[in-house]
Amino acid sequence: MANSPIDVLWIARYDYSPGWQLRPHDHDFHQLILFLDGRGVFTLSGTRHSLAPGEVFLIPPGQTHGLRADTLLRSLDIKFRVGAGPLRQALHAAPGCLKWNDGSLAVRLERIRAGKTWPGVAALLRIAGRDARRASTYDLGFVLGPRLNAAGRM
């Protein structure tokens, strides 16, 4: 994390079989989980959330969470540490669960452009020198994505 506020520990895509369970646990790093498709139940700090595609959970260090897959459940999982500064503050202010009614990328970009995104996403765009009001698939795939990936290799 010498030159970056983010230390990516893990980026993985998971397929959870129906009936698979992850017992409640916590850890000392942030975790971001995007549920791509399938159904199940995600427990965050004792609150149960019925899962649907397009739901995102931001789990801060020390917060207990668990999972049960009711159908084949696919997710994208990113585990990372954040150094002191505005990004860490924004992540701690962000909601733990974000549900989008429409999981399409176009709708998500419109939310970012309208300023209706997590403070952490806005902070990442700002740090990368990008204007959130003009965010594009290029920004997500070729500006933010490689930075997260490179930070994980440091």
Short mmCIF file of C-alpha atoms in Angstrom, two decimals:
data_model
loop_
_atom_site.label_atom_id
_atom_site.label_comp_id
_atom_site.label_asym_id
_atom_site.label_seq_id
_atom_site.Cartn_x
_atom_site.Cartn_y
_atom_site.Cartn_z
CA MET A 1 0.00 0.00 0.00
CA ALA A 2 3.02 2.29 -0.26
CA ASN A 3 1.69 4.20 -3.29
CA SER A 4 -1.96 3.19 -3.19
CA PRO A 5 -4.63 3.55 -0.52
CA ILE A 6 -5.93 0.06 -1.46
CA ASP A 7 -4.33 -3.33 -0.88
CA VAL A 8 -6.38 -5.91 -2.80
CA LEU A 9 -6.04 -9.28 -1.12
CA TRP A 10 -8.36 -11.37 -3.26
CA ILE A 11 -10.59 -11.12 -6.32
CA ALA A 12 -12.60 -14.23 -7.13
CA ARG A 13 -15.80 -15.37 -8.78
CA TYR A 14 -17.67 -18.07 -6.89
CA ASP A 15 -20.42 -20.53 -7.78
CA TYR A 16 -22.21 -21.75 -4.63
CA SER A 17 -24.20 -24.97 -5.01
CA PRO A 18 -27.78 -25.13 -3.69
CA GLY A 19 -27.73 -25.83 0.05
CA TRP A 20 -24.15 -24.59 0.51
CA GLN A 21 -23.62 -22.56 3.69
CA LEU A 22 -20.93 -20.26 5.01
CA ARG A 23 -21.07 -20.02 8.79
CA PRO A 24 -21.12 -16.51 10.29
CA HIS A 25 -17.59 -15.15 10.59
CA ASP A 26 -15.64 -11.90 10.48
CA HIS A 27 -12.16 -10.77 9.46
CA ASP A 28 -9.80 -7.80 9.66
CA PHE A 29 -10.26 -6.51 6.07
CA HIS A 30 -13.03 -5.11 3.87
CA GLN A 31 -15.01 -7.38 1.61
CA LEU A 32 -17.23 -6.44 -1.33
CA ILE A 33 -19.59 -9.09 -2.70
CA LEU A 34 -21.67 -8.61 -5.84
CA PHE A 35 -24.30 -11.32 -6.31
CA LEU A 36 -24.56 -11.95 -10.04
CA ASP A 37 -27.42 -14.46 -10.15
CA GLY A 38 -29.22 -17.06 -8.10
CA ARG A 39 -31.11 -16.95 -4.81
CA GLY A 40 -30.09 -17.34 -1.20
CA VAL A 41 -29.83 -15.59 2.15
CA PHE A 42 -26.98 -13.35 3.24
CA THR A 43 -26.67 -12.51 6.94
CA LEU A 44 -24.93 -9.26 7.84
CA SER A 45 -24.54 -8.36 11.53
CA GLY A 46 -27.47 -10.62 12.42
CA THR A 47 -29.82 -9.18 9.75
CA ARG A 48 -30.96 -11.64 7.09
CA HIS A 49 -31.17 -10.41 3.48
CA SER A 50 -32.92 -12.41 0.76
CA LEU A 51 -30.59 -12.36 -2.22
CA ALA A 52 -31.37 -11.46 -5.80
CA PRO A 53 -29.07 -10.68 -8.72
CA GLY A 54 -27.48 -7.23 -8.65
CA GLU A 55 -27.23 -6.90 -4.89
CA VAL A 56 -23.96 -5.70 -3.43
CA PHE A 57 -22.72 -5.99 0.14
CA LEU A 58 -19.86 -3.94 1.55
CA ILE A 59 -18.56 -5.61 4.70
CA PRO A 60 -16.22 -3.57 6.88
CA PRO A 61 -13.56 -5.22 9.07
CA GLY A 62 -14.99 -6.95 12.12
CA GLN A 63 -18.58 -7.22 10.84
CA THR A 64 -20.09 -10.72 11.13
CA HIS A 65 -21.55 -12.19 7.94
CA GLY A 66 -22.63 -15.55 6.50
CA LEU A 67 -24.36 -17.05 3.48
CA ARG A 68 -26.79 -19.79 2.44
CA ALA A 69 -27.36 -20.64 -1.23
CA ASP A 70 -30.91 -21.71 -2.08
CA THR A 71 -30.19 -22.11 -5.82
CA LEU A 72 -26.95 -22.01 -7.77
CA LEU A 73 -25.64 -18.65 -6.55
CA ARG A 74 -22.88 -16.78 -8.39
CA SER A 75 -20.88 -13.93 -6.93
CA LEU A 76 -17.89 -11.69 -7.43
CA ASP A 77 -15.89 -11.34 -4.22
CA ILE A 78 -13.21 -8.72 -3.54
CA LYS A 79 -11.28 -8.62 -0.26
CA PHE A 80 -9.12 -5.59 0.43
CA ARG A 81 -7.51 -3.33 3.01
CA VAL A 82 -7.70 0.45 2.88
CA GLY A 83 -5.13 2.85 4.30
CA ALA A 84 -6.05 5.88 6.38
CA GLY A 85 -7.61 8.77 4.49
CA PRO A 86 -10.74 9.86 2.64
CA LEU A 87 -11.38 6.52 0.96
CA ARG A 88 -11.45 4.69 4.30
CA GLN A 89 -13.77 7.35 5.72
CA ALA A 90 -16.08 7.05 2.71
CA LEU A 91 -16.17 3.25 2.98
CA HIS A 92 -17.06 3.42 6.67
CA ALA A 93 -19.91 5.83 5.84
CA ALA A 94 -21.27 3.61 3.05
CA PRO A 95 -24.33 1.40 3.57
CA GLY A 96 -23.63 -2.31 4.09
CA CYS A 97 -26.18 -3.39 1.50
CA LEU A 98 -27.01 -1.79 -1.81
CA LYS A 99 -29.87 -3.20 -3.84
CA TRP A 100 -30.48 -2.20 -7.44
CA ASN A 101 -33.89 -2.85 -8.99
CA ASP A 102 -32.22 -3.32 -12.36
CA GLY A 103 -28.87 -5.10 -12.43
CA SER A 104 -27.85 -3.77 -15.84
CA LEU A 105 -24.56 -1.96 -16.26
CA ALA A 106 -26.28 0.97 -17.96
CA VAL A 107 -28.51 1.57 -14.95
CA ARG A 108 -25.51 1.32 -12.59
CA LEU A 109 -23.56 3.86 -14.64
CA GLU A 110 -26.52 6.24 -14.57
CA ARG A 111 -26.63 5.92 -10.78
CA ILE A 112 -22.90 6.76 -10.59
CA ARG A 113 -23.33 9.75 -12.93
CA ALA A 114 -26.26 11.01 -10.86
CA GLY A 115 -24.19 10.86 -7.68
CA LYS A 116 -26.26 7.95 -6.30
CA THR A 117 -23.39 5.57 -5.70
CA TRP A 118 -21.37 4.51 -2.72
CA PRO A 119 -18.98 7.14 -1.44
CA GLY A 120 -16.19 4.58 -1.98
CA VAL A 121 -16.89 4.33 -5.73
CA ALA A 122 -16.98 8.12 -5.98
CA ALA A 123 -13.69 8.32 -4.06
CA LEU A 124 -12.06 5.74 -6.37
CA LEU A 125 -13.10 7.74 -9.43
CA ARG A 126 -11.85 10.98 -7.86
CA ILE A 127 -8.48 9.40 -6.95
CA ALA A 128 -8.17 8.14 -10.55
CA GLY A 129 -8.80 11.68 -11.82
CA ARG A 130 -12.13 10.75 -13.43
CA ASP A 131 -15.38 12.71 -13.30
CA ALA A 132 -18.15 10.53 -11.84
CA ARG A 133 -20.75 12.56 -13.78
CA ARG A 134 -19.17 11.25 -16.98
CA ALA A 135 -18.40 7.68 -15.82
CA SER A 136 -18.33 5.12 -18.61
CA THR A 137 -17.67 1.44 -19.05
CA TYR A 138 -14.12 2.50 -19.97
CA ASP A 139 -13.71 4.09 -16.52
CA LEU A 140 -14.91 0.96 -14.76
CA GLY A 141 -13.07 -1.58 -16.88
CA PHE A 142 -9.89 0.23 -17.86
CA VAL A 143 -9.35 2.89 -15.19
CA LEU A 144 -10.63 1.48 -11.88
CA GLY A 145 -10.36 -2.25 -12.63
CA PRO A 146 -6.62 -2.33 -13.41
CA ARG A 147 -5.84 -0.13 -10.40
CA LEU A 148 -7.64 -2.55 -8.10
CA ASN A 149 -5.96 -5.50 -9.76
CA ALA A 150 -2.47 -3.91 -9.62
CA ALA A 151 -2.93 -2.95 -5.98
CA GLY A 152 -3.67 -6.59 -5.21
CA ARG A 153 -0.36 -7.65 -6.78
CA MET A 154 1.77 -5.24 -4.76
#
